Coordinates of C-alpha atoms and ligand atoms in Angstrom, one line a residue:
M8 CA 52.8 -8.8 71.7
G9 CA 56.3 -8.4 70.3
N10 CA 59.0 -10.1 68.4
F11 CA 61.1 -12.7 70.1
I12 CA 64.2 -14.7 69.6
I13 CA 64.7 -18.1 71.2
S14 CA 68.0 -19.9 70.9
N15 CA 69.8 -22.9 72.4
K16 CA 72.4 -22.2 75.1
E17 CA 75.4 -22.6 72.7
L18 CA 74.1 -20.0 70.3
Q19 CA 72.9 -17.5 73.0
H20 CA 75.8 -15.2 72.3
L21 CA 74.9 -15.0 68.6
A22 CA 71.2 -14.7 69.4
M23 CA 71.9 -11.7 71.7
K24 CA 73.7 -9.9 68.9
V25 CA 70.9 -10.6 66.4
A26 CA 68.2 -9.5 69.0
Y27 CA 70.1 -6.3 69.5
K28 CA 70.4 -5.6 65.8
L29 CA 66.7 -6.3 65.1
N30 CA 65.4 -4.9 68.4
Y31 CA 63.8 -8.2 69.3
E32 CA 63.3 -9.6 72.8
L33 CA 65.2 -12.7 73.9
S34 CA 63.4 -15.6 75.4
T35 CA 64.8 -18.9 76.7
Y36 CA 64.0 -22.5 77.1
E37 CA 65.0 -25.1 79.6
L38 CA 66.4 -28.4 78.6
R39 CA 66.7 -31.6 80.6
V40 CA 68.0 -34.8 79.1
F41 CA 66.5 -37.9 80.5
A42 CA 68.7 -40.9 81.3
D43 CA 67.5 -42.6 78.1
G44 CA 68.5 -39.6 76.0
E45 CA 65.1 -38.0 75.5
S46 CA 65.0 -34.2 75.5
K47 CA 62.6 -32.6 77.9
I48 CA 62.0 -29.0 76.8
T49 CA 60.2 -26.3 78.7
I50 CA 59.7 -22.9 77.1
K51 CA 58.5 -19.6 78.6
Q52 CA 55.0 -18.8 77.3
I53 CA 55.0 -15.6 75.2
N54 CA 52.5 -13.6 73.1
A55 CA 54.4 -12.9 70.0
D56 CA 53.9 -11.4 66.6
R57 CA 56.9 -13.3 65.3
I58 CA 59.3 -15.8 66.8
I59 CA 62.8 -16.5 65.5
L60 CA 64.5 -19.7 66.6
I61 CA 68.3 -19.7 66.3
H62 CA 69.5 -23.3 66.8
S63 CA 71.9 -25.4 64.8
I64 CA 71.5 -29.1 64.1
N65 CA 75.0 -30.1 65.2
P66 CA 76.0 -33.1 67.3
P67 CA 74.2 -34.7 69.0
V68 CA 72.5 -34.3 65.7
D69 CA 69.3 -36.4 66.2
S70 CA 68.7 -34.8 69.6
N71 CA 69.1 -31.3 68.2
L72 CA 66.9 -32.1 65.3
I73 CA 64.0 -33.2 67.6
R74 CA 64.7 -30.1 69.8
V75 CA 64.4 -27.8 66.8
A76 CA 61.2 -29.5 65.6
S77 CA 59.7 -29.4 69.1
L78 CA 60.6 -25.7 69.6
I79 CA 59.0 -24.8 66.2
H80 CA 55.9 -26.9 67.0
E81 CA 55.5 -25.1 70.4
A82 CA 56.3 -21.6 69.0
K83 CA 53.5 -22.0 66.5
K84 CA 51.1 -22.0 69.4
Y85 CA 52.2 -18.5 70.2
S86 CA 52.8 -17.0 66.8
N87 CA 51.8 -17.7 63.2
S88 CA 55.2 -16.6 62.0
V89 CA 58.0 -18.8 63.1
I90 CA 61.3 -18.5 61.3
A91 CA 64.0 -21.0 62.0
V92 CA 67.6 -19.9 61.7
V93 CA 69.6 -23.1 61.5
P94 CA 73.2 -21.9 61.0
Y95 CA 74.5 -25.5 60.7
M96 CA 71.9 -27.8 59.0
G97 CA 72.8 -31.3 60.0
Y98 CA 72.0 -34.1 57.6
A99 CA 72.7 -31.8 54.6
R100 CA 75.5 -34.2 53.5
Q101 CA 72.9 -36.9 53.0
D102 CA 71.5 -35.2 50.0
K103 CA 71.9 -37.9 47.3
M104 CA 71.7 -41.6 47.0
F105 CA 75.4 -42.6 46.8
L106 CA 74.7 -46.4 47.1
D107 CA 71.5 -48.2 46.3
G108 CA 68.9 -48.0 49.0
E109 CA 70.5 -45.1 50.9
I110 CA 67.9 -42.8 52.3
I111 CA 68.2 -39.1 51.5
T112 CA 67.7 -38.0 55.1
I113 CA 67.8 -34.3 54.4
E114 CA 64.4 -34.8 52.7
V115 CA 63.1 -36.2 55.9
V116 CA 64.5 -33.3 57.9
A117 CA 62.8 -30.8 55.5
K118 CA 59.5 -32.6 55.7
L119 CA 59.7 -32.7 59.5
L120 CA 60.4 -29.0 59.9
E121 CA 57.6 -28.1 57.4
A122 CA 55.2 -30.5 59.1
V123 CA 55.6 -28.8 62.5
G124 CA 54.8 -25.5 60.9
V125 CA 58.0 -23.6 60.2
S126 CA 57.2 -20.4 58.1
A127 CA 60.7 -20.0 56.6
I128 CA 64.3 -21.1 57.2
I129 CA 67.7 -19.5 57.1
V130 CA 70.8 -21.6 56.8
L131 CA 74.5 -20.7 56.5
D132 CA 76.6 -22.3 53.8
I133 CA 74.4 -25.5 53.6
H134 CA 76.5 -28.4 52.3
S135 CA 75.0 -28.4 48.8
D136 CA 72.4 -27.0 46.5
F137 CA 70.8 -30.5 46.3
A138 CA 70.1 -30.2 50.1
L139 CA 68.7 -26.7 49.7
Q140 CA 66.3 -27.9 47.0
K141 CA 64.6 -30.4 49.4
F142 CA 62.9 -27.5 51.3
N143 CA 59.5 -26.3 50.2
V144 CA 59.2 -23.3 52.5
P145 CA 61.0 -20.0 51.7
I146 CA 64.7 -20.6 52.5
I147 CA 67.8 -18.4 52.4
N148 CA 71.3 -19.9 52.3
V149 CA 73.6 -17.2 53.6
S150 CA 77.0 -17.2 52.1
V151 CA 79.8 -16.9 54.5
V152 CA 82.3 -16.2 51.7
P153 CA 82.4 -12.4 52.1
A154 CA 83.1 -12.7 55.8
I155 CA 85.7 -15.3 55.2
V156 CA 87.4 -13.0 52.7
E157 CA 87.5 -10.2 55.2
H158 CA 89.2 -12.5 57.7
I159 CA 91.7 -13.8 55.1
N160 CA 92.6 -10.2 54.3
K161 CA 93.3 -9.5 58.0
L162 CA 95.9 -12.3 58.0
K163 CA 98.0 -10.1 55.6
L164 CA 99.5 -13.1 53.8
A165 CA 101.8 -12.4 50.9
N166 CA 100.7 -14.3 47.7
P167 CA 98.7 -17.0 49.4
I168 CA 97.0 -20.0 47.7
I169 CA 93.4 -20.8 48.5
V170 CA 93.0 -24.6 48.6
S171 CA 90.0 -26.8 48.7
P172 CA 90.6 -30.4 49.9
D173 CA 88.0 -31.7 47.5
F174 CA 86.2 -31.1 44.2
G175 CA 82.9 -30.3 46.1
G176 CA 84.5 -27.2 47.6
S177 CA 86.0 -26.0 44.3
N178 CA 83.5 -23.2 43.7
R179 CA 84.0 -21.9 47.2
A180 CA 87.8 -21.8 46.8
R181 CA 87.5 -20.2 43.4
S182 CA 85.2 -17.5 44.5
I183 CA 87.3 -16.7 47.6
S184 CA 90.5 -16.6 45.5
E185 CA 88.8 -14.3 42.9
I186 CA 87.9 -11.8 45.6
V187 CA 91.2 -12.0 47.5
G188 CA 93.0 -11.8 44.1
S189 CA 95.0 -15.0 44.5
E190 CA 95.4 -18.4 43.0
H191 CA 93.4 -21.4 44.0
L192 CA 94.0 -25.1 44.0
V193 CA 91.6 -28.1 44.3
L194 CA 92.9 -31.4 45.7
R195 CA 91.4 -34.7 44.8
K196 CA 89.8 -36.4 47.8
H197 CA 88.4 -39.9 47.5
R198 CA 85.8 -41.1 50.1
D199 CA 85.1 -44.8 50.3
K200 CA 81.3 -45.0 49.9
K201 CA 81.0 -47.9 52.3
T202 CA 83.5 -47.1 55.1
G203 CA 83.5 -43.3 54.7
R204 CA 87.3 -43.5 54.9
I205 CA 89.0 -40.7 52.9
K206 CA 92.2 -40.5 51.0
I207 CA 93.7 -37.5 49.1
R208 CA 95.8 -38.7 46.2
F209 CA 99.4 -37.4 46.3
N210 CA 99.8 -34.7 43.7
K211 CA 103.1 -33.1 42.9
I212 CA 102.4 -29.4 43.2
N213 CA 105.4 -27.4 42.2
H214 CA 104.2 -23.8 42.5
I215 CA 103.3 -23.9 46.2
N216 CA 106.9 -23.9 47.4
N217 CA 107.2 -21.7 50.5
R218 CA 103.8 -20.1 49.8
D219 CA 101.2 -19.7 52.5
I220 CA 98.1 -21.7 52.2
V221 CA 94.5 -21.0 53.2
L222 CA 92.7 -24.3 53.3
V223 CA 88.9 -23.8 53.1
D224 CA 86.0 -26.2 53.7
D225 CA 82.4 -25.9 54.5
M226 CA 82.7 -28.0 57.6
I227 CA 85.2 -29.8 59.7
S228 CA 83.9 -32.9 61.5
T229 CA 86.5 -35.5 62.3
G230 CA 89.3 -33.3 60.8
N231 CA 90.5 -36.2 58.5
S232 CA 89.9 -34.3 55.3
I233 CA 92.0 -31.3 56.5
I234 CA 94.7 -33.5 58.0
N235 CA 95.1 -35.5 54.8
A236 CA 95.2 -32.2 52.8
V237 CA 97.8 -30.7 55.2
E238 CA 100.0 -33.8 54.7
I239 CA 100.0 -33.4 50.9
L240 CA 100.6 -29.7 51.1
K241 CA 103.5 -30.1 53.6
K242 CA 105.1 -32.8 51.3
N243 CA 105.1 -30.1 48.7
K244 CA 107.0 -27.8 51.0
C245 CA 104.3 -25.0 51.3
G246 CA 104.6 -22.1 53.8
K247 CA 102.2 -21.6 56.7
I248 CA 98.8 -23.2 56.6
F249 CA 95.7 -21.5 57.9
V250 CA 92.4 -23.4 57.9
V251 CA 89.1 -21.6 57.4
C252 CA 85.7 -23.2 57.6
T253 CA 82.1 -22.2 58.1
H254 CA 81.1 -25.0 60.6
A255 CA 83.7 -26.1 63.1
I256 CA 82.0 -29.2 64.4
L257 CA 85.4 -30.6 65.5
I258 CA 84.5 -34.0 66.9
G259 CA 86.5 -35.2 69.9
D260 CA 90.2 -34.2 69.6
A261 CA 89.9 -33.0 66.0
K262 CA 91.1 -29.5 66.8
D263 CA 94.3 -30.8 68.5
R264 CA 95.0 -33.3 65.7
I265 CA 94.6 -30.6 63.1
I266 CA 96.9 -28.2 64.9
K267 CA 99.4 -31.0 65.5
S268 CA 99.4 -31.8 61.8
G269 CA 101.0 -28.4 61.2
V270 CA 98.2 -25.8 61.0
E271 CA 98.7 -22.3 62.4
K272 CA 95.1 -21.6 63.2
I273 CA 91.6 -22.8 62.6
I274 CA 89.2 -19.9 61.8
S275 CA 85.5 -20.5 61.6
A276 CA 82.1 -18.8 61.6
N277 CA 80.0 -18.7 64.8
T278 CA 77.5 -21.3 63.8
I279 CA 78.1 -23.9 66.5
T280 CA 79.1 -22.2 69.8
G281 CA 78.3 -18.7 68.8
H282 CA 81.8 -17.6 69.9
E283 CA 83.9 -18.5 66.9
D284 CA 86.1 -15.9 65.0
I285 CA 83.8 -14.9 62.2
D286 CA 80.7 -13.2 63.4
M287 CA 77.6 -13.8 61.2
S288 CA 75.1 -11.8 63.3
S289 CA 74.9 -8.9 60.8
L290 CA 74.3 -11.2 57.8
I291 CA 71.8 -13.3 59.7
S292 CA 69.9 -10.1 60.8
K293 CA 69.8 -8.9 57.2
S294 CA 68.5 -12.3 56.0
I295 CA 65.8 -12.3 58.6
K296 CA 64.6 -8.9 57.3
D297 CA 64.8 -10.2 53.7
I298 CA 62.9 -13.4 54.4
I299 CA 60.2 -11.5 56.4
S300 CA 59.5 -9.6 53.2
K301 CA 58.9 -12.9 51.4
I302 CA 56.4 -14.5 53.8
Ligands
R5P5 C1 82.6 -33.1 52.6 O1 82.3 -33.2 51.4 C2 82.7 -31.9 53.4 O2 82.8 -30.7 52.5 C3 83.8 -31.9 54.4 O3 85.0 -31.9 53.7 C4 83.8 -33.1 55.3 O4 82.5 -33.3 55.7 C5 84.7 -32.9 56.4 O5 84.5 -34.0 57.3 P1 85.8 -34.6 58.1 O6 86.3 -33.4 58.9 O7 85.2 -35.7 58.9 O8 86.8 -35.1 57.1

């Protein structure tokens, strides 16, 4: 018997660090994807006191969701205590009914993970408190803000402004700016509820002239929110722009498009490939210890 960590291939680097910090053993699983898209998963049988699964629900979202659910279901056969660390929780943006009849899919995700027997969950900067409230097992939402602040300080920018591209990110921008000791600014993003198309209204912002910007968001998917924000900030003649996010999903050529739009660098936490700039292994390890004391 012992304590084991299982992770998907992408997050193996992160899992290795967590395993080292907690003195857990690493175990693996094999994945084959059938021609029709089904996931065929084979895991090494283990006798475990506790199993930690580290696996994001990033694109392909539905496939990764079923992989996470299947791995929890199987792990329960080997241990009563199965904790899922889901650094990026897909579907968390579907946390409210925006138009009549829309399904709040994060509720379905929560029910699914609970039904297969997850003992507790750890997420990183989940999209919203509404999403968090849908879970009925012990859950910790680890804030990436302290790690982001550390990284911003390393950039050694003089008098930067912390900017959120939308109102939803205003608390994050404000708390980062309070710790960094700088100003913050919230842009007004409008998303068409039917098409999903976004538009950030042009604001005349006088005080950003020549000042460096740190644009922060919880996640970057298509990159359109960031690119729209960069356009407004450039029109207002800001200095250099750095982008910091927790989850760098970066669909297709999003990264190139963002850099081309005039961004110096995209900095993110290691929630998707495990290799990104901001290492969350210490905070994840601490949260695992915290959640174990609650279950
Ligand atoms: C939206 O509310 C989120 O906080 C992000 O701003 C958004 O999901 C980013 O998506 P995209 O990169 O596709 O604009």
